[in-house]
Coordinates of C-alpha atoms in Angstrom, one line a residue:
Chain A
X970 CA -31.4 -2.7 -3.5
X971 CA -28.8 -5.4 -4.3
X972 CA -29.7 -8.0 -6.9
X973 CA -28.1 -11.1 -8.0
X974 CA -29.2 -12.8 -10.9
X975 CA -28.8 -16.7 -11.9
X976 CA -24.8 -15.5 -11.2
X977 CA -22.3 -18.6 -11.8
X978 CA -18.7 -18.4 -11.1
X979 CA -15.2 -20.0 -11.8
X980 CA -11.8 -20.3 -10.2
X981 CA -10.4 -21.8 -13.5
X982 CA -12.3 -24.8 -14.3
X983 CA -13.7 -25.0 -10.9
X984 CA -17.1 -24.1 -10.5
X985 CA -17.9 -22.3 -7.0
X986 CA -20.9 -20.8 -7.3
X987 CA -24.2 -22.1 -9.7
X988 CA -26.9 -20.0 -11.2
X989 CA -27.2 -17.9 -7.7
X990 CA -30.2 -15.6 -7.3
X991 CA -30.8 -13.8 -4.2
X992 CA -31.9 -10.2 -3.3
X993 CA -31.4 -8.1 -0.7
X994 CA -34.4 -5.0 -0.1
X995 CA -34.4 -1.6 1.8
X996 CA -33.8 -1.9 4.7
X997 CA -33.6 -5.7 5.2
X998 CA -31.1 -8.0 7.2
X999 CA -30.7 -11.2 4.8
X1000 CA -28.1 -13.9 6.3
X1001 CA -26.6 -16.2 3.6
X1002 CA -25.3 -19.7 5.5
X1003 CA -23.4 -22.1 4.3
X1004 CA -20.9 -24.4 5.3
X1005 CA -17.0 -24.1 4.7
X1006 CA -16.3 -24.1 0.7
X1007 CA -19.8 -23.6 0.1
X1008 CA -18.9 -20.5 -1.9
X1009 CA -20.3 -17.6 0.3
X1010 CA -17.0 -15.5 0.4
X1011 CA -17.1 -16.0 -3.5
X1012 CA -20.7 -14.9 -3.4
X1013 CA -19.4 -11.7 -1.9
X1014 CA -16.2 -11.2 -3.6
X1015 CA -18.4 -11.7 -6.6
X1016 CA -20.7 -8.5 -5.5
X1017 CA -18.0 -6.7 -5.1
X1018 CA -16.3 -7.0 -8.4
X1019 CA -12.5 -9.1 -7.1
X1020 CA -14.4 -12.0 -8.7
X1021 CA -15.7 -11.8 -12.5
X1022 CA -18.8 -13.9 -12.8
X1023 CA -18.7 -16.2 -15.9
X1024 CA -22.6 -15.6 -16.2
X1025 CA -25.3 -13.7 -14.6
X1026 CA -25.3 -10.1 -13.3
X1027 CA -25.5 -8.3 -10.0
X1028 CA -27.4 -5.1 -10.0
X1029 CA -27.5 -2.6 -7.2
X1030 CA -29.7 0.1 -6.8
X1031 CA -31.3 -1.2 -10.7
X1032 CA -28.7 -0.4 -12.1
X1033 CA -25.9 -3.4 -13.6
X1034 CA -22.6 -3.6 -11.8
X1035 CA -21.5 -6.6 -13.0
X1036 CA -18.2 -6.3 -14.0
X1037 CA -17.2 -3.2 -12.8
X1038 CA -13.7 -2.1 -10.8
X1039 CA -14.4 -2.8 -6.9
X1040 CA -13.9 0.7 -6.2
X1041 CA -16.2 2.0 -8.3
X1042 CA -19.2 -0.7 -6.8
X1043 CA -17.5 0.6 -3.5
X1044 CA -18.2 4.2 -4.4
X1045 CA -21.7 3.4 -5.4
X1046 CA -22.5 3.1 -1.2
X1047 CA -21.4 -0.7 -0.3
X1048 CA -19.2 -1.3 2.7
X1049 CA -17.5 -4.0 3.3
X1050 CA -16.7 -6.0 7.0
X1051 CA -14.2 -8.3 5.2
X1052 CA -13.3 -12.2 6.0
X1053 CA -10.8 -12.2 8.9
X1054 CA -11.3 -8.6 9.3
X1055 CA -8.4 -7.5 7.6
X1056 CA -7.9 -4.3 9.5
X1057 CA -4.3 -2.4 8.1
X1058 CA -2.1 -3.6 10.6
X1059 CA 0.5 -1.0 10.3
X1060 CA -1.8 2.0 10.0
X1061 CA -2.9 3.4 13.7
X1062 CA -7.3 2.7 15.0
X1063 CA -7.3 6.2 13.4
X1064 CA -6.2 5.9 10.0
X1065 CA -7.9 2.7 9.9
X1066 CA -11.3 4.6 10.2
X1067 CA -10.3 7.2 8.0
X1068 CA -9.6 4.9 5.4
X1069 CA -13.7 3.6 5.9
X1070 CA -14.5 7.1 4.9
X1071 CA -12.4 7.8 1.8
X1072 CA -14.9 7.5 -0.7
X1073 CA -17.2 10.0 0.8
X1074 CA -17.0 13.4 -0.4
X1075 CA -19.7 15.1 2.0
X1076 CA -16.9 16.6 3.8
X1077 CA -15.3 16.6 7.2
X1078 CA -17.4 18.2 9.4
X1079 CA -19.9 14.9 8.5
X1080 CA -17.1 12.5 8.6
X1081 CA -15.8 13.7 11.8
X1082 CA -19.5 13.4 13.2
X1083 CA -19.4 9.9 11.6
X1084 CA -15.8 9.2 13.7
X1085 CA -17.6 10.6 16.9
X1086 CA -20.4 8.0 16.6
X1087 CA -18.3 4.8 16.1
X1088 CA -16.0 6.0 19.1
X1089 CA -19.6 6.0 21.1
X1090 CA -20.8 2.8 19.4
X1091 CA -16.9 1.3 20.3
X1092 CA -15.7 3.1 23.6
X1093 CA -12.5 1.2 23.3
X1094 CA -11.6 2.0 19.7
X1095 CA -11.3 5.5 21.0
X1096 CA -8.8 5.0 23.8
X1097 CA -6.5 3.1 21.2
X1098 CA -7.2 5.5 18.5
X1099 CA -3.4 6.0 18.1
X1100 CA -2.5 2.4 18.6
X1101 CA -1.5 0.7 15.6
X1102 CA -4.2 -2.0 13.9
X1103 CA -2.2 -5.0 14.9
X1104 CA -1.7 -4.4 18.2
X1105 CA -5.4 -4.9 18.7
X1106 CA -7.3 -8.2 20.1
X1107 CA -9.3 -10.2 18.2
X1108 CA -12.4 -8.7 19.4
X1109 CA -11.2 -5.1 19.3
X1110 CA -10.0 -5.4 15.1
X1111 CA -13.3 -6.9 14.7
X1112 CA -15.4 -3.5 16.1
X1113 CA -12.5 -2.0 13.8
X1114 CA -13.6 -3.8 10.6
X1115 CA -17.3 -2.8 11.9
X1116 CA -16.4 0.6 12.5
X1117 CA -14.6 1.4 9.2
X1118 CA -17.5 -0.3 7.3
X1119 CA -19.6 2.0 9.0
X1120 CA -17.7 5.2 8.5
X1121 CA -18.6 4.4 4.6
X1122 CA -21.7 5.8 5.6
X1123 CA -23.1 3.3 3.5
X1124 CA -26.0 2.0 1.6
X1125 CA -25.6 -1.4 2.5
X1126 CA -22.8 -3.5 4.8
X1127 CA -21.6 -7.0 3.1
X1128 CA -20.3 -8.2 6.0
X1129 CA -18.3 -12.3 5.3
X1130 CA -17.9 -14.1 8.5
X1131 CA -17.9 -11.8 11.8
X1132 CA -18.4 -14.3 14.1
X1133 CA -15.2 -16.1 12.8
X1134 CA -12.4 -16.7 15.7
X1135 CA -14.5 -14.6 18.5
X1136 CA -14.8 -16.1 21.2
X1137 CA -18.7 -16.7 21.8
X1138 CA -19.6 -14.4 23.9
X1139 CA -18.1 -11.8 21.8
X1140 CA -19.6 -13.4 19.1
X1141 CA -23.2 -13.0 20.9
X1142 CA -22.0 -8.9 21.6
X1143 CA -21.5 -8.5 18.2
X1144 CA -24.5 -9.7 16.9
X1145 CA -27.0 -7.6 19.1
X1146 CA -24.8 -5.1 17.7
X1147 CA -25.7 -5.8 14.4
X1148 CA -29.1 -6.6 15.0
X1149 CA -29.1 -2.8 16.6
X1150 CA -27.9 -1.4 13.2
X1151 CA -30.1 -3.3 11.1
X1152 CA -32.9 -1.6 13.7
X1153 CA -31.3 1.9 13.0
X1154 CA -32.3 1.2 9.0
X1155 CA -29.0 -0.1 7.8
X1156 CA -29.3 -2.8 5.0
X1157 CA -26.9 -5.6 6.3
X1158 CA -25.9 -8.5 4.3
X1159 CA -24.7 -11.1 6.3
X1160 CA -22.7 -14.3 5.2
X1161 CA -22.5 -16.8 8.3
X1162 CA -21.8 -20.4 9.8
X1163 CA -23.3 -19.8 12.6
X1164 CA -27.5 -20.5 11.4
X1165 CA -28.9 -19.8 15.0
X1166 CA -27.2 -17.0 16.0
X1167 CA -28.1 -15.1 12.9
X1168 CA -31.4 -16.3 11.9
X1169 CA -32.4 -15.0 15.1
X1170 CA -31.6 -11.4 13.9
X1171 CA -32.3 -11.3 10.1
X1172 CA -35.8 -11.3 8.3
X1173 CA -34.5 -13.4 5.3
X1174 CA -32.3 -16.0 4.8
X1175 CA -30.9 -18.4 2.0
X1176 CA -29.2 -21.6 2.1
X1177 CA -25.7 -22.2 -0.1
X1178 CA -24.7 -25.5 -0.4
X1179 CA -22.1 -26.4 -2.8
X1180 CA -22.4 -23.3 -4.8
X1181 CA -26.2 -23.2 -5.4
X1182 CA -29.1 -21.9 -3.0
X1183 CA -31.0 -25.1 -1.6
X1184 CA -33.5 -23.1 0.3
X1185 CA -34.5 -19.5 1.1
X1186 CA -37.3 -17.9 2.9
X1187 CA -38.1 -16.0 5.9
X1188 CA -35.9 -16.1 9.1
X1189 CA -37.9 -17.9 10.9
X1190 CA -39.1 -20.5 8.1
X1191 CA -35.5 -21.3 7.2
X1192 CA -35.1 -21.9 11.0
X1193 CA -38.1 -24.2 11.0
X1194 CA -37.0 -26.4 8.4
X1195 CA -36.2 -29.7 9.3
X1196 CA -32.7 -30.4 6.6
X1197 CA -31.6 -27.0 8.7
X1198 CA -32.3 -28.3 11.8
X1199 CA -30.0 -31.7 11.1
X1200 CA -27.7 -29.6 8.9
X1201 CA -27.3 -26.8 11.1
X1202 CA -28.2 -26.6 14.7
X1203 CA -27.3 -30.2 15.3
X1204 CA -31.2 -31.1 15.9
Chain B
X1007 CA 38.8 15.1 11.1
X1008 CA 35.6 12.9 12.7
X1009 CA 33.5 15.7 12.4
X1010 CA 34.8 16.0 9.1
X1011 CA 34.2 12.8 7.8
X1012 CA 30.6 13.3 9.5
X1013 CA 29.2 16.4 7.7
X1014 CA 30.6 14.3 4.0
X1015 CA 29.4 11.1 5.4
X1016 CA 25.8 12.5 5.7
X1017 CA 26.4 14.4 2.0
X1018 CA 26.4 11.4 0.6
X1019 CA 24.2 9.5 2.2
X1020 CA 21.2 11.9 2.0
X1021 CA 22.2 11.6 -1.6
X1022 CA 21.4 7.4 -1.0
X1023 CA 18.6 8.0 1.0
X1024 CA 16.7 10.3 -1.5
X1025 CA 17.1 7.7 -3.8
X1026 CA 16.7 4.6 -1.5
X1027 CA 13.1 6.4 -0.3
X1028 CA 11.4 6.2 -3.8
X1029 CA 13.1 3.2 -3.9
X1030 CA 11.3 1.8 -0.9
X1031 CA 8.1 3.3 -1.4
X1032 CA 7.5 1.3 -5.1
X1033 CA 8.6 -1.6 -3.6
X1034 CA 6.5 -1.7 -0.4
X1035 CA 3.4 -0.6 -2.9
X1036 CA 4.1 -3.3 -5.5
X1037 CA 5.8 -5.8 -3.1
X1038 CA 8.0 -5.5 -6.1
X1039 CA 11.7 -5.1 -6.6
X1040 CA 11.9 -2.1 -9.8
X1041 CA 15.6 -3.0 -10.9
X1042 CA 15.6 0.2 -13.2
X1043 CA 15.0 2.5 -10.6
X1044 CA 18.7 2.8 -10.4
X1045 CA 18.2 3.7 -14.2
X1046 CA 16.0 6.5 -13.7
X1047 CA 19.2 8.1 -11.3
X1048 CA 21.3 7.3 -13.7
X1049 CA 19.2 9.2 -16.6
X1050 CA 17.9 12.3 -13.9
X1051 CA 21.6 13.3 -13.6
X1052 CA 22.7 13.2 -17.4
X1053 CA 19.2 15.0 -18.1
X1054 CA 20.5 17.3 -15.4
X1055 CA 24.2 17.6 -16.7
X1056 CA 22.6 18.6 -20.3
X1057 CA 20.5 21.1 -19.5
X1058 CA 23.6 22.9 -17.6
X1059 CA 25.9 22.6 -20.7
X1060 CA 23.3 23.2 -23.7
X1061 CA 20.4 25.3 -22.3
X1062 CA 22.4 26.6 -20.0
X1063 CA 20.1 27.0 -16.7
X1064 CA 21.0 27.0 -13.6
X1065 CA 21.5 24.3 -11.2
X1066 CA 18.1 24.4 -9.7
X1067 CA 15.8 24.5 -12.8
X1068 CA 18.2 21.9 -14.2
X1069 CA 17.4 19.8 -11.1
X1070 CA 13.6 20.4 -11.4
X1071 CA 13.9 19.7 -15.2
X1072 CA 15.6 16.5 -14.7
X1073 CA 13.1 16.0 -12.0
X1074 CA 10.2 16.1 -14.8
X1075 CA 11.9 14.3 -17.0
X1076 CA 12.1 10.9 -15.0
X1077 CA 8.9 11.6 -13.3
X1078 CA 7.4 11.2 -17.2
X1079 CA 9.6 8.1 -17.5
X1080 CA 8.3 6.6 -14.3
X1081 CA 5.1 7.0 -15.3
X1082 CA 6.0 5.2 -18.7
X1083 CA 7.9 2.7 -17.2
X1084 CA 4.9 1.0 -15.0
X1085 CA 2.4 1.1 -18.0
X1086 CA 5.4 -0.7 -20.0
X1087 CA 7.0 -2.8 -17.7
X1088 CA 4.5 -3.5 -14.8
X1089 CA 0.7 -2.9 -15.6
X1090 CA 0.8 -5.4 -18.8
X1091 CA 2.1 -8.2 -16.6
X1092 CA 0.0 -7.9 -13.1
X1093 CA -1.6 -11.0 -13.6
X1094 CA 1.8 -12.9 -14.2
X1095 CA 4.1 -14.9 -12.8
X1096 CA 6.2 -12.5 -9.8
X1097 CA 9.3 -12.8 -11.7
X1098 CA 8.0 -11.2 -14.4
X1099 CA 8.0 -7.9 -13.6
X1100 CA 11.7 -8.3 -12.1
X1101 CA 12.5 -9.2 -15.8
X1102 CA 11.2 -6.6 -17.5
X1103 CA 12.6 -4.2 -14.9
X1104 CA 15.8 -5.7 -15.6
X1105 CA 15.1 -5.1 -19.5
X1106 CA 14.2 -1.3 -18.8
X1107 CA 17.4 -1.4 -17.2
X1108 CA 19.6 -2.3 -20.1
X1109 CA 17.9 -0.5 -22.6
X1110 CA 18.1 2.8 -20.7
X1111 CA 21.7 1.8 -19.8
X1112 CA 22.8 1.2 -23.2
X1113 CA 20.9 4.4 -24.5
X1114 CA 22.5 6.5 -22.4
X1115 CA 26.3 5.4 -22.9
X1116 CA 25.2 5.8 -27.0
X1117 CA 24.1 9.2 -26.7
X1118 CA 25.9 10.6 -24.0
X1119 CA 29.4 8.2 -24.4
X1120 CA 30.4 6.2 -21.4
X1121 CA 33.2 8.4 -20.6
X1122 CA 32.7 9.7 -16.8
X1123 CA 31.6 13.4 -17.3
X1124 CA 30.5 15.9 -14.6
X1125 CA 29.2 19.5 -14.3
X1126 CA 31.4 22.6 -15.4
X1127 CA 33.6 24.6 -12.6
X1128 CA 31.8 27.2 -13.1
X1129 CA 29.5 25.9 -10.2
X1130 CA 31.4 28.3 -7.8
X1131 CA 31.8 26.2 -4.7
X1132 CA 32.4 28.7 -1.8
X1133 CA 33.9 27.1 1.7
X1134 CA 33.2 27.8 5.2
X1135 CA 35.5 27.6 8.0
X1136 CA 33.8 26.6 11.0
X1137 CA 36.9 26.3 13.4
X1138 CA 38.5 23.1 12.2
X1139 CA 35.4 22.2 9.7
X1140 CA 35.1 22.8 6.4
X1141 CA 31.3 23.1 4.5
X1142 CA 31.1 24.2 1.7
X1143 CA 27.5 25.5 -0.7
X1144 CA 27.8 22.1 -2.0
X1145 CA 27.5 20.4 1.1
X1146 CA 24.6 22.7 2.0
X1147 CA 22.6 22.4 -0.9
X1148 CA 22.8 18.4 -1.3
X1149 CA 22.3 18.2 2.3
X1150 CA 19.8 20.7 2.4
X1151 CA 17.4 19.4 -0.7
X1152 CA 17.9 16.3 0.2
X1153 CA 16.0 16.6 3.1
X1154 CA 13.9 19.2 1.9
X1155 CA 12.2 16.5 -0.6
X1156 CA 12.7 13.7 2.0
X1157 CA 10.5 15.5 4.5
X1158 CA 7.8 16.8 1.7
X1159 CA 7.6 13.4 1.0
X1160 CA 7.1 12.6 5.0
X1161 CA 4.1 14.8 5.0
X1162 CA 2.6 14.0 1.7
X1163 CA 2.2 10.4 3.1
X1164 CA 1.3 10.9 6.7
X1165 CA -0.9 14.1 6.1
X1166 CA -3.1 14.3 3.5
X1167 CA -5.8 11.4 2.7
X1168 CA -3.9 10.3 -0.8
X1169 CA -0.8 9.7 1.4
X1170 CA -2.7 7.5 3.8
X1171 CA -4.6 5.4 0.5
X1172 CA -0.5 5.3 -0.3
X1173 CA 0.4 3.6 3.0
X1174 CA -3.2 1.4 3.0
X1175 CA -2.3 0.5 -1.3
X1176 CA 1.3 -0.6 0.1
X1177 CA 0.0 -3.1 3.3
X1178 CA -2.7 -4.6 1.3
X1179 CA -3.7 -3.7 -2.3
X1180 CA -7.4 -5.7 -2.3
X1181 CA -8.2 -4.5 1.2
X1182 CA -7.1 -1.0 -0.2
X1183 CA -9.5 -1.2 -3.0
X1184 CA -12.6 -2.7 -0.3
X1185 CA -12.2 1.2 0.8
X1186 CA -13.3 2.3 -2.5
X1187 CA -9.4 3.4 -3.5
X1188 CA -8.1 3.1 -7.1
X1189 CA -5.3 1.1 -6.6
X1190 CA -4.0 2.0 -10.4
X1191 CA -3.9 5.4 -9.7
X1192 CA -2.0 5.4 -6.4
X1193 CA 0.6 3.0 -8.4
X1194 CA 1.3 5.2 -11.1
X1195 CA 1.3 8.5 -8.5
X1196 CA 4.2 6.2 -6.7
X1197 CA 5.8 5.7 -9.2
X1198 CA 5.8 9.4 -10.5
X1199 CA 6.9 10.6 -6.6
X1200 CA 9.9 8.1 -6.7
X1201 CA 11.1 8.2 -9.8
X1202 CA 11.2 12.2 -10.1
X1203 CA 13.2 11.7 -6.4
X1204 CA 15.7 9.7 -7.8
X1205 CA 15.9 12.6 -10.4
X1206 CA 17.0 14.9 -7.9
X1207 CA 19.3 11.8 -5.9
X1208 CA 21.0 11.6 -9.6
X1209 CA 21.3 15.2 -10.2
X1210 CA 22.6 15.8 -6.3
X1211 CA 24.9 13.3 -7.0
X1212 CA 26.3 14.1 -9.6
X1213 CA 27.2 17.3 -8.6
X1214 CA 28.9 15.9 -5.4
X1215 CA 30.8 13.7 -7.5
X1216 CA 31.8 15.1 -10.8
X1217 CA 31.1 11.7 -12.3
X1218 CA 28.4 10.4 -14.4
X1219 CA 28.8 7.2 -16.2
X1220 CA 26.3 5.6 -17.7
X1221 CA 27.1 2.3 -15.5
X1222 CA 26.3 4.3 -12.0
X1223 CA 22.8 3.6 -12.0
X1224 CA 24.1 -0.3 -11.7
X1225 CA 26.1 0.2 -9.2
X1226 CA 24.3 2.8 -7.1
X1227 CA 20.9 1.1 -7.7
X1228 CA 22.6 -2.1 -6.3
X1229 CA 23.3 0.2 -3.1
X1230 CA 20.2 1.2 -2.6
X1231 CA 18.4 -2.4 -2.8
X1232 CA 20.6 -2.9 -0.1
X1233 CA 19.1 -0.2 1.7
X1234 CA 15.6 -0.6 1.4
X1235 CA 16.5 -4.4 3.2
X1236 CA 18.8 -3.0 5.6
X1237 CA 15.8 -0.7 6.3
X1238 CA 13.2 -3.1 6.3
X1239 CA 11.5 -4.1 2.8
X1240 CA 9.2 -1.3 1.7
X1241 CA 9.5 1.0 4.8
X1242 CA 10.4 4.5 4.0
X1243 CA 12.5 5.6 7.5
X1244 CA 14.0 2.2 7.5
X1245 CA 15.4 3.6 3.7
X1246 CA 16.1 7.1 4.9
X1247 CA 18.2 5.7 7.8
X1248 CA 19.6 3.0 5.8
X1249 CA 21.2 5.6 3.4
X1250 CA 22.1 7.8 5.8
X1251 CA 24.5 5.0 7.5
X1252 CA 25.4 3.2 4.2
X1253 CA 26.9 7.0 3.5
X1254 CA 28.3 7.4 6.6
X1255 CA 30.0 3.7 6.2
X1256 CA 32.0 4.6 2.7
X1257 CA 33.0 7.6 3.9
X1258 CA 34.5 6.8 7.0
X1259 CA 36.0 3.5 5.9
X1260 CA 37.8 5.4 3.4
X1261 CA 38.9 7.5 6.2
X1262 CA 40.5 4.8 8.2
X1263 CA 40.0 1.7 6.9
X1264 CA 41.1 1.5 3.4
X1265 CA 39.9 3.4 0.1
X1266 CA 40.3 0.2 -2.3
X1267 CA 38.1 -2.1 0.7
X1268 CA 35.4 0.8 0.6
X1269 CA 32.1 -1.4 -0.3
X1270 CA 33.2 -4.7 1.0
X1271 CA 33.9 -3.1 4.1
X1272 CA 30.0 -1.1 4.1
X1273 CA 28.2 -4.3 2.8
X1274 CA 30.2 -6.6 5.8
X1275 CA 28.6 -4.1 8.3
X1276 CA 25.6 -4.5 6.4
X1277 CA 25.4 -8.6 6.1
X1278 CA 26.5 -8.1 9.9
X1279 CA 23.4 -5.7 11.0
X1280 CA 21.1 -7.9 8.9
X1281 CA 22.3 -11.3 10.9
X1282 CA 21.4 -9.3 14.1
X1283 CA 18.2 -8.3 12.8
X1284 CA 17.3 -10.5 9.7
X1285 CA 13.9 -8.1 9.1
X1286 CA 16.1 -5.0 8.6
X1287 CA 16.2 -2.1 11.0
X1288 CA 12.8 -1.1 11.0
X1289 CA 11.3 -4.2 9.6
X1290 CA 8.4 -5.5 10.4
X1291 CA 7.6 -9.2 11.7
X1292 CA 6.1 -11.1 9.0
X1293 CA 3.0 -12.1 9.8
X1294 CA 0.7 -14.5 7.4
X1295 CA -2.3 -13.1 5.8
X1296 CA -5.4 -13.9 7.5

C-alpha cells in the first residue's frame, strides 16, 4: 500500500534521513520507533510531500508520489494524526471534524454518518462540539486529531507521536483505541517513542536510528531483540 | 446633533470597515501585511469615477465594474508580488507590496492627474427629515452596501466548506494542507474577495467624499492597518468593529474636538485602546506553536 524506497533526505546540508526502505501492507499496523532526532517526523513529513526527498521515492497504492503537493497525496486517501496534534484552535470540535472530511466528495449524508461514528467512538467530542479547539484538554484535542484523521475516511492513518504529553494512562486509552481500529481493517502507520506500548499492538515494526533503519521485523521479534531491550525498554 | 454625528460616523466608518475586512482577511491568511491594498481602494474608486464620466453607467454597475477590475488586479498582484517570494525572507513580500504601491500610485496620478476629483452632481442626493435627523440616499446606500458585502462576506466564511478551508488556510497553512486543502488556491480566492471589497470601499468612498486623489490609498490604507491591529491581527469582526469606531472617532472629533486635530485625536484613542488591550479588541492570546 505505502512504499518507501532507499528515500534520503536533507534539511540543507544536514542529512536526516539515509537510504530508508520500509513498507506498509493492507491492512497492517507497522510502528516506526526511534528516539528524539532520529528522523521519524521527517520520515512522515517526507510521505506526505512538506519534505522533498533528495533521493528515493515513495509510492502509494503502486503508483509514485514522490514529489507531489501534500494535498494531492492527501486526496489520494492518507490521513494524517499530526505531531502535537495540531487541532485549529480557533475553529469550534465541529469545524475541526469537518475540516477531516474535506477531501471527500461522497457527499453528506456519508460524512454526516462518518461525524455520528466519531461522536460514538469520542462521547465527549460531542458534548463540546461547539467548543472552540483550544479550549480542549490535552487528551480531548488528541481524540480530535484522531477523529478528524478518521473522518478522512481514509486508506491509511500516518499517525507522528500520539502518545506525546498524555498522561499514561491516557496514553494506554488511546492505544487500545488504535489497536481497535487497526482490528476494524484500518491501515495505521504509527511513528512512536514509546517501543512497548506499541509493539504490543502492531504486526511490524522498524527501527530508526540516526536516519537509517537498524532493524525491522515482526512485532514481536523486534520486541525480542536484545539492542531493543537495552535501547528501549530499559532491560 | 449626536444622533447626527452618529448616522455620518457609521457612513464613514462602514466605508473603513469594508476596506479594513479584506484587509484583515489577507493578512490573517498570509500572516502578511499587503501594503498596496490601500492601492487597490485607491484604483477601485478612479476605475469607478471613469466609468461614470466616459461610459456613462450608473453608479451601481460602475461599483460592480470597479469591483471586477481590482478583483483582476488582486489576483495579479499575489502571483507578482507574493507567490515568487514564499520561500523568502518575511520582509520580502512587505517590499514588494510597498513597490506595487508606488507603481500603482504613481500610475494613477499620470493618467488620471493628482488633482482631487469626485463624481458629477448629477448623483441626485435626496434628504430625509426624520424629526431633527437628516439621511439622505447617500447615507443609505454606503451604509446599506456596505453591510450588504460585509455580511455576504460573514456567510461565505462561516457557511459554506471553502469559507471554513479560508478560516483553517488563515490559523495554520501546513495543517490546512494535512486536510487535503490547496492552500494556493484559497490565497489567490482571498485575495480576489478582498481586493474587489476594497473596490467597492474605494468607490463608496469616493462618492461620500467627492475626493479622489491619487495619494488616498496612502493615507486611508495607513487607517486601515490600524484597524486590523486595533481589531486584533487578521480577525475579520475585530476589522469590521475597528472601522466602525475609527469612523465614529473622526467624525465626532470634528464635531467637538477640533477639525485640524482630527487623526491625532482617533489614533490617541487608538494607542490608548491598544495599551489597555495590547492584542487588539478581539485579539487572540498568542500562543507558541506546538
Amino acid at each position: 500500500m505505502l512504499e518507501l524506497v532507499e528515500v534520503t533526505t536533507h534539511y540543507g546540508p544536514l542529512r536526516i534521513l539515509h537510504r530508508v526502505s520500509l513498507e506498509v501492507r493492507a491492512g497492517e499496523m507497522v510502528v516506526l520507533l526511534g528516539g528524539n532526532a532520529a528522523g521519524k517526523s521527517t520520515t512522515i513529513l517526507t510521505i506526505l510531500g512538506a519534505v522533498k526527498p533528495t533521493s528515493g521515492s515513495v509510492s502509494f497504492n503502486g503508483e509514485a508520489i514522490t514529489g507531489l503537493p501534500t494535498e494531492q497525496i492527501i486526496r489520494r486517501g492518507i490521513a494524517l494524526v499530526p505531531e502535537a496534534r495540531r487541532i485549529f484552535r480557533r475553529l469550534s470540535v465541529r469545524e475541526n471534524l469537518a475540516l477531516g472530511a474535506y477531501r471527500r466528495r461522497d457527499g453528506k449524508d456519508a460524512i454526516g454518518a462518518d461525524l455520528e461514528l466519531v461522536y460514538s467512538l469520542f462521547p465527549r467530542l460531542k458534548e463540546r462540539e461547539r467548543q472552540l479547539g483550544g479550549t480542549l484538554s490535552g487528551g480531548e484535542q488528541q481524540m480530535l486529531a484522531l477523529g478528524r484523521a478518521l473522518m478522512a475516511r481514509p486508506q491509511l492513518i500516518l499517525m507522528d507521536e500520539p502518545s506525546m504529553g498524555l498522561a499514561p494512562a491516557l496514553v494506554e486509552q488511546l492505544f487500545e483505541l488504535i489497536a481497535t481500529l487497526h482490528r476494524r481493517g484500518l491501515s495505521i502507520f504509527l511513528v512512536e517513542q514509546n517501543a512497548n506500548l506499541s509493539l504490543s499492538i502492531a504486526d511490524r515494526a522498524y527501527v530508526l536510528q540516526q536516519g537509517s533503519i537498524v532493524l525491522s521485523g515482526t512485532a514481536a521479534e523486534v520486541l525480542a531483540n536484545d539492542q531493543i531491550q537495552r535501547a528501549y525498554l530499559g532491560a | 446633533m449626536f444622533l447626527q454625528q452618529l448616522i455620518n460616523g457609521l457612513m464613514l466608518g462602514s466605508t473603513y470597515s469594508l476596506l479594513a475586512i479584506g484587509y484583515a482577511l489577507v493578512s490573517g491568511v498570509l500572516d502578511l501585511v499587503h501594503i498596496a491594498h490601500g492601492e487597490v481602494f485607491m484604483l477601485g474608486a478612479f476605475i469607478g469615477l471613469q466609468l461614470v464620466l466616459f461610459a456613462k453607467v450608473n453608479f451601481f454597475v460602475a461599483m460592480l465594474g470597479a469591483m471586477t477590475a481590482t478583483l483582476v488586479l488582486g489576483i495579479f498582484i499575489e502571483r507578482a508580488a507574493f507567490r515568487p517570494l514564499q520561500k523568502g525572507d518575511f520582509l520580502s513580500p512587505l517590499i514588494s507590496t510597498l513597490g506595487v504601491a508606488l507603481i500603482l500610485q504613481e500610475f494613477a496620478r499620470n493618467v488620471f492627474g493628482a488633482h482631487p476629483v469626485g463624481f458629477p452632481a448629477s448623483f441626485q442626493i435626496k434628504s430625509y427629515q426624520l424629526g431633527f435627523l437628516t439621511v439622505s440616499t447617500l447615507h443609505l446606500i454606503i451604509i446599506g452596501l456596505a453591510f450588504a458585502m460585509m455580511a455576504a462576506l460573514h456567510l461565505f466564511l462561516t457557511r459554506t466548506t471553502f469559507g471554513l478551508a479560508t478560516r483553517a488556510t488563515a490559523e495554520n497553512a501546513l495543517t490546512a494542507r494535512f486536510m487535503g486543502i490547496n492552500v494556493n488556491v484559497v490565497v489567490v480566492a482571498t485575495f480576489a474577495i478582498a481586493s474587489a471589497m476594497a473596490g467597492a470601499a474605494g468607490v463608496l468612498l469616493g462618492l461620500a467624499y467627492n475626493a479622489i486623489t491619487p495619494v488616498m490609498g496612502t493615507q486611508i490604507g495607513l487607517k486601515a492597518l490600524a484597524i486590523i491591529v486595533l481589531g486584533g491581527f487578521g480577525n475579520i469582526t475585530g476589522a469590521m468593529a475597528g472601522g466602525i469606531i475609527l469612523g465614529l472617532l473622526e467624525v465626532m472629533s470634528v464635531a467637538y474636538v477640533s477639525s485640524t486635530y482630527r487623526d491625532a485625536f482617533s489614533f490617541g484613542i487608538i494607542m490608548l485602546i491598544l495599551i489597555i488591550r495590547p492584542t487588539g479588541l478581539f485579539g487572540h492570546r498568542v500562543h507558541s506553536e506546538q
